[in-house]
């Protein structure tokens, strides 16, 4: 399998103090799902922002073997790297459909229309409310809209930052089931940031555990199917810092 994304020795610093991310390296194969797990402050969002071009970083970010580390965020979107931020950041005053149009703004009108119809087919919950202002949606529907807006951009790599955050377990399951459908039906690769191991395992192929801005462990989803191995990973990597 070819690597779609390679992150090599990535570091991110916000100021003079300890870096938020220190020399992190990982790769994402075409069509695969890689999870970054860790507690609050472990550096997960900073990695996503650096890969999407929203945050300066050192080290290398390669996409299809091309060094994209100095490209601005919009050029990375054009290449197919699309970030769905934590907290969703949809535009509440705009309608559901208008939010989706924003997601596909770099696409030609006909392609954008096709992508939006695909998103509305995938998420019937928000299709019913396509002409309603986005702030009126429930938390789960807003998360579907945020993911849908990302999909409207026709990504090759979707960077999903804590899609389970603030959602009731039933809705988390629904969102992840829908992500599994997208996975099964397309060649889309995903980097998934999560704190929740159980839901993450339903979707991903590989997991990297982060603490204090560093990758401290790595497992395949296959390895973690074993309950003892899973508990050991939780104790080793996701327990108290
Ligand atoms: P969370 O799930 O809480 O977002 P995270 O694993 O995504 O956690 P980051 O948000 O990447 O972690 O934060 C990593 C470190 O960088 C933390 O120590 C955090 O305090 C710091 N940090 C994040 N954003 C900023 C910022 N804008 N200015 C200064 N420091 C920041």
PDB file of C-alpha atoms and ligand atoms in Angstrom:
ATOM      1  CA  UNK A   1       0.000   0.000   0.000  1.00  0.00           C
ATOM      2  CA  UNK A   2       1.356   3.436  -0.934  1.00  0.00           C
ATOM      3  CA  UNK A   3       1.554   6.147   1.668  1.00  0.00           C
ATOM      4  CA  UNK A   4      -0.831   8.974   0.955  1.00  0.00           C
ATOM      5  CA  UNK A   5       0.436  11.026   3.902  1.00  0.00           C
ATOM      6  CA  UNK A   6       3.793  10.838   5.642  1.00  0.00           C
ATOM      7  CA  UNK A   7       4.456  13.003   8.663  1.00  0.00           C
ATOM      8  CA  UNK A   8       8.118  13.048   9.642  1.00  0.00           C
ATOM      9  CA  UNK A   9       9.556  14.545  12.814  1.00  0.00           C
ATOM     10  CA  UNK A  10       6.743  17.057  13.053  1.00  0.00           C
ATOM     11  CA  UNK A  11       7.064  19.621  15.837  1.00  0.00           C
ATOM     12  CA  UNK A  12       4.704  22.445  16.793  1.00  0.00           C
ATOM     13  CA  UNK A  13       5.382  25.181  19.332  1.00  0.00           C
ATOM     14  CA  UNK A  14       3.047  27.957  20.477  1.00  0.00           C
ATOM     15  CA  UNK A  15       5.623  29.994  22.385  1.00  0.00           C
ATOM     16  CA  UNK A  16       8.836  29.738  24.294  1.00  0.00           C
ATOM     17  CA  UNK A  17       7.674  26.886  26.560  1.00  0.00           C
ATOM     18  CA  UNK A  18       7.702  23.148  25.928  1.00  0.00           C
ATOM     19  CA  UNK A  19       6.583  22.317  22.359  1.00  0.00           C
ATOM     20  CA  UNK A  20       2.975  21.132  21.939  1.00  0.00           C
ATOM     21  CA  UNK A  21       4.169  18.451  19.484  1.00  0.00           C
ATOM     22  CA  UNK A  22       7.686  16.945  19.471  1.00  0.00           C
ATOM     23  CA  UNK A  23       9.129  15.031  16.536  1.00  0.00           C
ATOM     24  CA  UNK A  24       6.000  13.063  15.699  1.00  0.00           C
ATOM     25  CA  UNK A  25       6.166  10.643  12.741  1.00  0.00           C
ATOM     26  CA  UNK A  26       3.396   8.524  11.250  1.00  0.00           C
ATOM     27  CA  UNK A  27       2.050   7.508   7.865  1.00  0.00           C
ATOM     28  CA  UNK A  28      -1.407   6.996   6.364  1.00  0.00           C
ATOM     29  CA  UNK A  29      -1.866   4.587   3.480  1.00  0.00           C
ATOM     30  CA  UNK A  30      -4.338   5.190   0.661  1.00  0.00           C
ATOM     31  CA  UNK A  31      -7.834   4.388   1.899  1.00  0.00           C
ATOM     32  CA  UNK A  32      -6.736   3.598   5.439  1.00  0.00           C
ATOM     33  CA  UNK A  33      -7.864   5.054   8.758  1.00  0.00           C
ATOM     34  CA  UNK A  34      -5.250   6.035  11.332  1.00  0.00           C
ATOM     35  CA  UNK A  35      -6.231   7.190  14.812  1.00  0.00           C
ATOM     36  CA  UNK A  36      -4.369   9.525  17.137  1.00  0.00           C
ATOM     37  CA  UNK A  37      -5.435   8.918  20.719  1.00  0.00           C
ATOM     38  CA  UNK A  38      -4.516  10.767  23.874  1.00  0.00           C
ATOM     39  CA  UNK A  39      -5.832  12.877  26.730  1.00  0.00           C
ATOM     40  CA  UNK A  40      -6.625  16.605  26.539  1.00  0.00           C
ATOM     41  CA  UNK A  41      -3.507  18.575  25.728  1.00  0.00           C
ATOM     42  CA  UNK A  42      -1.587  15.600  24.291  1.00  0.00           C
ATOM     43  CA  UNK A  43      -1.081  17.534  21.032  1.00  0.00           C
ATOM     44  CA  UNK A  44      -3.636  15.838  18.777  1.00  0.00           C
ATOM     45  CA  UNK A  45      -5.350  18.980  17.455  1.00  0.00           C
ATOM     46  CA  UNK A  46      -1.994  20.699  16.960  1.00  0.00           C
ATOM     47  CA  UNK A  47      -0.907  17.837  14.658  1.00  0.00           C
ATOM     48  CA  UNK A  48      -4.142  18.150  12.650  1.00  0.00           C
ATOM     49  CA  UNK A  49      -3.715  21.916  12.299  1.00  0.00           C
ATOM     50  CA  UNK A  50      -0.096  21.506  11.205  1.00  0.00           C
ATOM     51  CA  UNK A  51      -1.016  18.883   8.575  1.00  0.00           C
ATOM     52  CA  UNK A  52      -3.852  21.052   7.259  1.00  0.00           C
ATOM     53  CA  UNK A  53      -1.613  24.125   7.074  1.00  0.00           C
ATOM     54  CA  UNK A  54      -3.318  26.160   9.781  1.00  0.00           C
ATOM     55  CA  UNK A  55      -0.366  26.038  12.158  1.00  0.00           C
ATOM     56  CA  UNK A  56       3.348  26.536  11.461  1.00  0.00           C
ATOM     57  CA  UNK A  57       5.474  23.466  12.135  1.00  0.00           C
ATOM     58  CA  UNK A  58       8.904  21.997  11.564  1.00  0.00           C
ATOM     59  CA  UNK A  59       9.650  18.578  10.117  1.00  0.00           C
ATOM     60  CA  UNK A  60       8.157  17.248   6.910  1.00  0.00           C
ATOM     61  CA  UNK A  61       4.599  16.697   5.679  1.00  0.00           C
ATOM     62  CA  UNK A  62       4.515  14.628   2.480  1.00  0.00           C
ATOM     63  CA  UNK A  63       1.319  14.066   0.508  1.00  0.00           C
ATOM     64  CA  UNK A  64       1.606  11.642  -2.396  1.00  0.00           C
ATOM     65  CA  UNK A  65       5.386  11.964  -1.910  1.00  0.00           C
ATOM     66  CA  UNK A  66       5.245  15.730  -2.443  1.00  0.00           C
ATOM     67  CA  UNK A  67       6.539  17.992   0.342  1.00  0.00           C
ATOM     68  CA  UNK A  68       3.524  20.201   1.094  1.00  0.00           C
ATOM     69  CA  UNK A  69       4.908  21.638   4.351  1.00  0.00           C
ATOM     70  CA  UNK A  70       5.127  25.180   3.033  1.00  0.00           C
ATOM     71  CA  UNK A  71       1.778  25.287   1.191  1.00  0.00           C
ATOM     72  CA  UNK A  72      -1.033  27.451   2.611  1.00  0.00           C
ATOM     73  CA  UNK A  73      -4.167  25.721   3.906  1.00  0.00           C
ATOM     74  CA  UNK A  74      -6.296  26.427   0.805  1.00  0.00           C
ATOM     75  CA  UNK A  75      -3.699  24.819  -1.478  1.00  0.00           C
ATOM     76  CA  UNK A  76      -3.771  21.728   0.721  1.00  0.00           C
ATOM     77  CA  UNK A  77      -7.589  21.629   0.453  1.00  0.00           C
ATOM     78  CA  UNK A  78      -7.207  21.771  -3.341  1.00  0.00           C
ATOM     79  CA  UNK A  79      -4.923  18.730  -3.112  1.00  0.00           C
ATOM     80  CA  UNK A  80      -7.565  16.873  -1.112  1.00  0.00           C
ATOM     81  CA  UNK A  81      -6.561  17.412   2.530  1.00  0.00           C
ATOM     82  CA  UNK A  82      -9.657  18.523   4.420  1.00  0.00           C
ATOM     83  CA  UNK A  83      -9.865  19.286   8.134  1.00  0.00           C
ATOM     84  CA  UNK A  84     -13.065  18.898  10.177  1.00  0.00           C
ATOM     85  CA  UNK A  85     -12.209  20.803  13.359  1.00  0.00           C
ATOM     86  CA  UNK A  86     -13.072  19.946  16.925  1.00  0.00           C
ATOM     87  CA  UNK A  87     -16.171  21.882  17.961  1.00  0.00           C
ATOM     88  CA  UNK A  88     -17.530  21.643  14.395  1.00  0.00           C
ATOM     89  CA  UNK A  89     -17.312  25.371  13.534  1.00  0.00           C
ATOM     90  CA  UNK A  90     -20.269  25.347  11.211  1.00  0.00           C
ATOM     91  CA  UNK A  91     -21.856  28.705  10.369  1.00  0.00           C
ATOM     92  CA  UNK A  92     -25.015  28.803  12.475  1.00  0.00           C
ATOM     93  CA  UNK A  93     -26.694  31.670  10.629  1.00  0.00           C
ATOM     94  CA  UNK A  94     -26.400  29.903   7.260  1.00  0.00           C
ATOM     95  CA  UNK A  95     -28.646  27.045   6.197  1.00  0.00           C
ATOM     96  CA  UNK A  96     -27.483  23.451   6.148  1.00  0.00           C
ATOM     97  CA  UNK A  97     -27.208  23.576   2.355  1.00  0.00           C
ATOM     98  CA  UNK A  98     -25.271  26.864   2.423  1.00  0.00           C
ATOM     99  CA  UNK A  99     -22.784  25.333   4.857  1.00  0.00           C
ATOM    100  CA  UNK A 100     -22.295  22.458   2.431  1.00  0.00           C
ATOM    101  CA  UNK A 101     -21.772  24.913  -0.449  1.00  0.00           C
ATOM    102  CA  UNK A 102     -19.034  26.564   1.634  1.00  0.00           C
ATOM    103  CA  UNK A 103     -17.364  23.171   2.048  1.00  0.00           C
ATOM    104  CA  UNK A 104     -17.295  22.654  -1.715  1.00  0.00           C
ATOM    105  CA  UNK A 105     -16.324  26.220  -2.644  1.00  0.00           C
ATOM    106  CA  UNK A 106     -13.202  25.121  -4.526  1.00  0.00           C
ATOM    107  CA  UNK A 107     -15.158  22.729  -6.747  1.00  0.00           C
ATOM    108  CA  UNK A 108     -16.843  23.549 -10.057  1.00  0.00           C
ATOM    109  CA  UNK A 109     -20.591  24.172  -9.626  1.00  0.00           C
ATOM    110  CA  UNK A 110     -21.745  20.871 -11.166  1.00  0.00           C
ATOM    111  CA  UNK A 111     -19.284  18.791  -9.149  1.00  0.00           C
ATOM    112  CA  UNK A 112     -20.189  20.703  -5.973  1.00  0.00           C
ATOM    113  CA  UNK A 113     -23.878  20.009  -6.560  1.00  0.00           C
ATOM    114  CA  UNK A 114     -23.143  16.310  -7.026  1.00  0.00           C
ATOM    115  CA  UNK A 115     -21.079  16.187  -3.814  1.00  0.00           C
ATOM    116  CA  UNK A 116     -23.793  17.964  -1.813  1.00  0.00           C
ATOM    117  CA  UNK A 117     -26.441  15.517  -3.029  1.00  0.00           C
ATOM    118  CA  UNK A 118     -24.131  12.651  -2.018  1.00  0.00           C
ATOM    119  CA  UNK A 119     -23.746  14.145   1.480  1.00  0.00           C
ATOM    120  CA  UNK A 120     -27.504  14.637   1.868  1.00  0.00           C
ATOM    121  CA  UNK A 121     -28.069  11.007   0.785  1.00  0.00           C
ATOM    122  CA  UNK A 122     -25.557   9.861   3.372  1.00  0.00           C
ATOM    123  CA  UNK A 123     -27.072  11.933   6.186  1.00  0.00           C
ATOM    124  CA  UNK A 124     -30.887  11.904   5.763  1.00  0.00           C
ATOM    125  CA  UNK A 125     -31.198  13.541   9.196  1.00  0.00           C
ATOM    126  CA  UNK A 126     -29.787  16.778   7.824  1.00  0.00           C
ATOM    127  CA  UNK A 127     -31.296  16.371   4.352  1.00  0.00           C
ATOM    128  CA  UNK A 128     -34.712  16.871   5.930  1.00  0.00           C
ATOM    129  CA  UNK A 129     -33.462  20.169   7.339  1.00  0.00           C
ATOM    130  CA  UNK A 130     -31.436  21.370   4.355  1.00  0.00           C
ATOM    131  CA  UNK A 131     -33.082  24.783   4.287  1.00  0.00           C
ATOM    132  CA  UNK A 132     -32.995  25.344   8.022  1.00  0.00           C
ATOM    133  CA  UNK A 133     -30.374  27.498   9.758  1.00  0.00           C
ATOM    134  CA  UNK A 134     -27.577  25.303  11.074  1.00  0.00           C
ATOM    135  CA  UNK A 135     -27.816  26.556  14.667  1.00  0.00           C
ATOM    136  CA  UNK A 136     -31.232  24.895  14.879  1.00  0.00           C
ATOM    137  CA  UNK A 137     -29.745  21.418  14.440  1.00  0.00           C
ATOM    138  CA  UNK A 138     -29.065  19.080  17.365  1.00  0.00           C
ATOM    139  CA  UNK A 139     -25.463  18.388  18.383  1.00  0.00           C
ATOM    140  CA  UNK A 140     -25.394  15.106  16.466  1.00  0.00           C
ATOM    141  CA  UNK A 141     -26.845  16.727  13.352  1.00  0.00           C
ATOM    142  CA  UNK A 142     -24.300  19.548  13.588  1.00  0.00           C
ATOM    143  CA  UNK A 143     -21.515  16.956  13.701  1.00  0.00           C
ATOM    144  CA  UNK A 144     -22.990  15.258  10.614  1.00  0.00           C
ATOM    145  CA  UNK A 145     -23.090  18.655   8.912  1.00  0.00           C
ATOM    146  CA  UNK A 146     -19.451  19.346   9.847  1.00  0.00           C
ATOM    147  CA  UNK A 147     -18.386  15.984   8.393  1.00  0.00           C
ATOM    148  CA  UNK A 148     -20.652  16.539   5.393  1.00  0.00           C
ATOM    149  CA  UNK A 149     -19.092  19.943   4.765  1.00  0.00           C
ATOM    150  CA  UNK A 150     -15.698  18.243   4.766  1.00  0.00           C
ATOM    151  CA  UNK A 151     -16.927  15.601   2.325  1.00  0.00           C
ATOM    152  CA  UNK A 152     -18.353  18.286   0.030  1.00  0.00           C
ATOM    153  CA  UNK A 153     -14.756  19.368  -0.640  1.00  0.00           C
ATOM    154  CA  UNK A 154     -14.095  15.948  -2.231  1.00  0.00           C
ATOM    155  CA  UNK A 155     -11.227  14.984   0.107  1.00  0.00           C
ATOM    156  CA  UNK A 156      -8.655  12.271  -0.439  1.00  0.00           C
ATOM    157  CA  UNK A 157      -7.672  12.620   3.216  1.00  0.00           C
ATOM    158  CA  UNK A 158     -10.135  13.704   5.889  1.00  0.00           C
ATOM    159  CA  UNK A 159      -8.709  14.985   9.176  1.00  0.00           C
ATOM    160  CA  UNK A 160     -11.442  14.413  11.751  1.00  0.00           C
ATOM    161  CA  UNK A 161     -10.934  16.052  15.123  1.00  0.00           C
ATOM    162  CA  UNK A 162     -12.936  14.350  17.905  1.00  0.00           C
ATOM    163  CA  UNK A 163     -16.202  13.693  16.072  1.00  0.00           C
ATOM    164  CA  UNK A 164     -17.590  12.013  19.208  1.00  0.00           C
ATOM    165  CA  UNK A 165     -17.109  15.064  21.418  1.00  0.00           C
ATOM    166  CA  UNK A 166     -20.273  16.109  23.244  1.00  0.00           C
ATOM    167  CA  UNK A 167     -22.478  13.472  21.597  1.00  0.00           C
ATOM    168  CA  UNK A 168     -24.656  10.912  23.383  1.00  0.00           C
ATOM    169  CA  UNK A 169     -23.452   7.307  22.841  1.00  0.00           C
ATOM    170  CA  UNK A 170     -26.273   6.502  20.422  1.00  0.00           C
ATOM    171  CA  UNK A 171     -25.351   9.453  18.201  1.00  0.00           C
ATOM    172  CA  UNK A 172     -21.649   8.620  18.393  1.00  0.00           C
ATOM    173  CA  UNK A 173     -22.513   5.166  17.074  1.00  0.00           C
ATOM    174  CA  UNK A 174     -24.624   6.654  14.287  1.00  0.00           C
ATOM    175  CA  UNK A 175     -21.867   9.060  13.209  1.00  0.00           C
ATOM    176  CA  UNK A 176     -19.253   6.291  13.239  1.00  0.00           C
ATOM    177  CA  UNK A 177     -21.549   3.903  11.346  1.00  0.00           C
ATOM    178  CA  UNK A 178     -21.887   6.563   8.670  1.00  0.00           C
ATOM    179  CA  UNK A 179     -18.117   7.036   8.552  1.00  0.00           C
ATOM    180  CA  UNK A 180     -17.784   3.269   8.113  1.00  0.00           C
ATOM    181  CA  UNK A 181     -20.185   3.481   5.151  1.00  0.00           C
ATOM    182  CA  UNK A 182     -18.102   6.238   3.549  1.00  0.00           C
ATOM    183  CA  UNK A 183     -15.008   4.124   4.101  1.00  0.00           C
ATOM    184  CA  UNK A 184     -16.554   1.084   2.501  1.00  0.00           C
ATOM    185  CA  UNK A 185     -17.787   3.022  -0.517  1.00  0.00           C
ATOM    186  CA  UNK A 186     -14.754   5.183  -1.319  1.00  0.00           C
ATOM    187  CA  UNK A 187     -10.991   5.342  -1.294  1.00  0.00           C
ATOM    188  CA  UNK A 188     -11.064   8.033   1.373  1.00  0.00           C
ATOM    189  CA  UNK A 189      -8.260   7.952   3.955  1.00  0.00           C
ATOM    190  CA  UNK A 190      -8.922   9.360   7.424  1.00  0.00           C
ATOM    191  CA  UNK A 191      -6.832  10.611  10.321  1.00  0.00           C
ATOM    192  CA  UNK A 192      -9.102  10.373  13.326  1.00  0.00           C
ATOM    193  CA  UNK A 193      -8.364  12.178  16.584  1.00  0.00           C
ATOM    194  CA  UNK A 194     -10.188  10.690  19.547  1.00  0.00           C
ATOM    195  CA  UNK A 195     -10.101  10.106  23.279  1.00  0.00           C
ATOM    196  CA  UNK A 196     -12.569   7.235  23.047  1.00  0.00           C
ATOM    197  CA  UNK A 197     -10.803   3.952  22.231  1.00  0.00           C
ATOM    198  CA  UNK A 198     -13.950   1.835  21.909  1.00  0.00           C
ATOM    199  CA  UNK A 199     -15.541   3.871  19.111  1.00  0.00           C
ATOM    200  CA  UNK A 200     -12.208   4.482  17.416  1.00  0.00           C
ATOM    201  CA  UNK A 201     -11.549   0.774  17.083  1.00  0.00           C
ATOM    202  CA  UNK A 202     -14.726   0.317  15.058  1.00  0.00           C
ATOM    203  CA  UNK A 203     -13.302   2.409  12.265  1.00  0.00           C
ATOM    204  CA  UNK A 204      -9.528   2.496  12.246  1.00  0.00           C
ATOM    205  CA  UNK A 205      -6.718   0.231  11.051  1.00  0.00           C
ATOM    206  CA  UNK A 206      -3.912   1.631  13.184  1.00  0.00           C
ATOM    207  CA  UNK A 207      -3.688   3.614  16.395  1.00  0.00           C
ATOM    208  CA  UNK A 208      -0.964   5.912  17.684  1.00  0.00           C
ATOM    209  CA  UNK A 209      -1.050   6.931  21.334  1.00  0.00           C
ATOM    210  CA  UNK A 210       0.094  10.427  22.250  1.00  0.00           C
ATOM    211  CA  UNK A 211       1.209  11.924  25.500  1.00  0.00           C
ATOM    212  CA  UNK A 212       2.908  15.264  26.118  1.00  0.00           C
ATOM    213  CA  UNK A 213       3.241  15.938  22.391  1.00  0.00           C
ATOM    214  CA  UNK A 214       4.983  12.646  21.596  1.00  0.00           C
ATOM    215  CA  UNK A 215       3.871   9.319  20.162  1.00  0.00           C
ATOM    216  CA  UNK A 216       4.372   6.894  23.035  1.00  0.00           C
ATOM    217  CA  UNK A 217       2.832   3.760  21.548  1.00  0.00           C
ATOM    218  CA  UNK A 218       1.423   2.159  18.439  1.00  0.00           C
ATOM    219  CA  UNK A 219      -1.005  -0.725  17.901  1.00  0.00           C
ATOM    220  CA  UNK A 220      -3.014  -2.135  15.029  1.00  0.00           C
ATOM    221  CA  UNK A 221      -6.776  -2.367  15.506  1.00  0.00           C
ATOM    222  CA  UNK A 222      -6.337  -6.097  14.922  1.00  0.00           C
ATOM    223  CA  UNK A 223      -4.009  -6.388  17.949  1.00  0.00           C
ATOM    224  CA  UNK A 224      -6.503  -4.534  20.135  1.00  0.00           C
ATOM    225  CA  UNK A 225      -9.349  -6.937  19.376  1.00  0.00           C
ATOM    226  CA  UNK A 226      -7.868  -9.034  22.160  1.00  0.00           C
ATOM    227  CA  UNK A 227      -9.383  -7.756  25.422  1.00  0.00           C
ATOM    228  CA  UNK A 228      -6.215  -8.216  27.497  1.00  0.00           C
ATOM    229  CA  UNK A 229      -4.123  -6.378  24.901  1.00  0.00           C
ATOM    230  CA  UNK A 230      -6.726  -3.612  24.817  1.00  0.00           C
ATOM    231  CA  UNK A 231      -6.710  -3.182  28.581  1.00  0.00           C
ATOM    232  CA  UNK A 232      -2.909  -3.154  28.618  1.00  0.00           C
ATOM    233  CA  UNK A 233      -2.851  -0.384  26.015  1.00  0.00           C
ATOM    234  CA  UNK A 234      -5.403   1.638  27.983  1.00  0.00           C
ATOM    235  CA  UNK A 235      -3.359   1.256  31.194  1.00  0.00           C
ATOM    236  CA  UNK A 236      -0.065   2.029  29.467  1.00  0.00           C
ATOM    237  CA  UNK A 237      -1.096   4.926  27.262  1.00  0.00           C
ATOM    238  CA  UNK A 238      -4.444   6.387  28.229  1.00  0.00           C
ATOM    239  CA  UNK A 239      -4.193   6.215  32.023  1.00  0.00           C
ATOM    240  CA  UNK A 240      -3.249   9.150  34.255  1.00  0.00           C
ATOM    241  CA  UNK A 241      -0.242  11.077  32.918  1.00  0.00           C
TER     242      UNK A 241
HETATM  243  P1  LIG B   1      -7.686  18.668  23.199  1.00  0.00           P
HETATM  244  O1  LIG B   1      -8.402  17.400  23.001  1.00  0.00           O
HETATM  245  O2  LIG B   1      -7.933  19.289  24.530  1.00  0.00           O
HETATM  246  O3  LIG B   1      -7.797  19.633  22.044  1.00  0.00           O
HETATM  247  P2  LIG B   1      -5.125  17.946  22.135  1.00  0.00           P
HETATM  248  O4  LIG B   1      -4.502  16.624  22.357  1.00  0.00           O
HETATM  249  O5  LIG B   1      -5.770  18.174  20.834  1.00  0.00           O
HETATM  250  O6  LIG B   1      -6.128  18.259  23.286  1.00  0.00           O
HETATM  251  P3  LIG B   1      -3.680  20.368  21.634  1.00  0.00           P
HETATM  252  O7  LIG B   1      -4.944  21.174  21.563  1.00  0.00           O
HETATM  253  O8  LIG B   1      -2.956  20.096  20.388  1.00  0.00           O
HETATM  254  O9  LIG B   1      -3.969  19.004  22.375  1.00  0.00           O
HETATM  255  O10 LIG B   1      -2.711  21.080  22.668  1.00  0.00           O
HETATM  256  C1  LIG B   1      -1.370  20.637  22.901  1.00  0.00           C
HETATM  257  C2  LIG B   1      -0.659  21.626  23.815  1.00  0.00           C
HETATM  258  O11 LIG B   1      -0.559  22.889  23.173  1.00  0.00           O
HETATM  259  C3  LIG B   1      -1.349  21.853  25.141  1.00  0.00           C
HETATM  260  O12 LIG B   1      -0.368  21.993  26.142  1.00  0.00           O
HETATM  261  C4  LIG B   1      -2.073  23.158  24.923  1.00  0.00           C
HETATM  262  O13 LIG B   1      -2.204  23.875  26.138  1.00  0.00           O
HETATM  263  C5  LIG B   1      -1.153  23.904  23.970  1.00  0.00           C
HETATM  264  N1  LIG B   1      -1.912  24.802  23.090  1.00  0.00           N
HETATM  265  C6  LIG B   1      -2.888  24.452  22.237  1.00  0.00           C
HETATM  266  N2  LIG B   1      -3.365  25.538  21.578  1.00  0.00           N
HETATM  267  C7  LIG B   1      -2.652  26.601  22.020  1.00  0.00           C
HETATM  268  C8  LIG B   1      -2.639  27.993  21.730  1.00  0.00           C
HETATM  269  N3  LIG B   1      -3.467  28.517  20.813  1.00  0.00           N
HETATM  270  N4  LIG B   1      -1.757  28.778  22.404  1.00  0.00           N
HETATM  271  C9  LIG B   1      -0.917  28.260  23.304  1.00  0.00           C
HETATM  272  N5  LIG B   1      -0.852  26.959  23.626  1.00  0.00           N
HETATM  273  C10 LIG B   1      -1.713  26.127  23.008  1.00  0.00           C
END
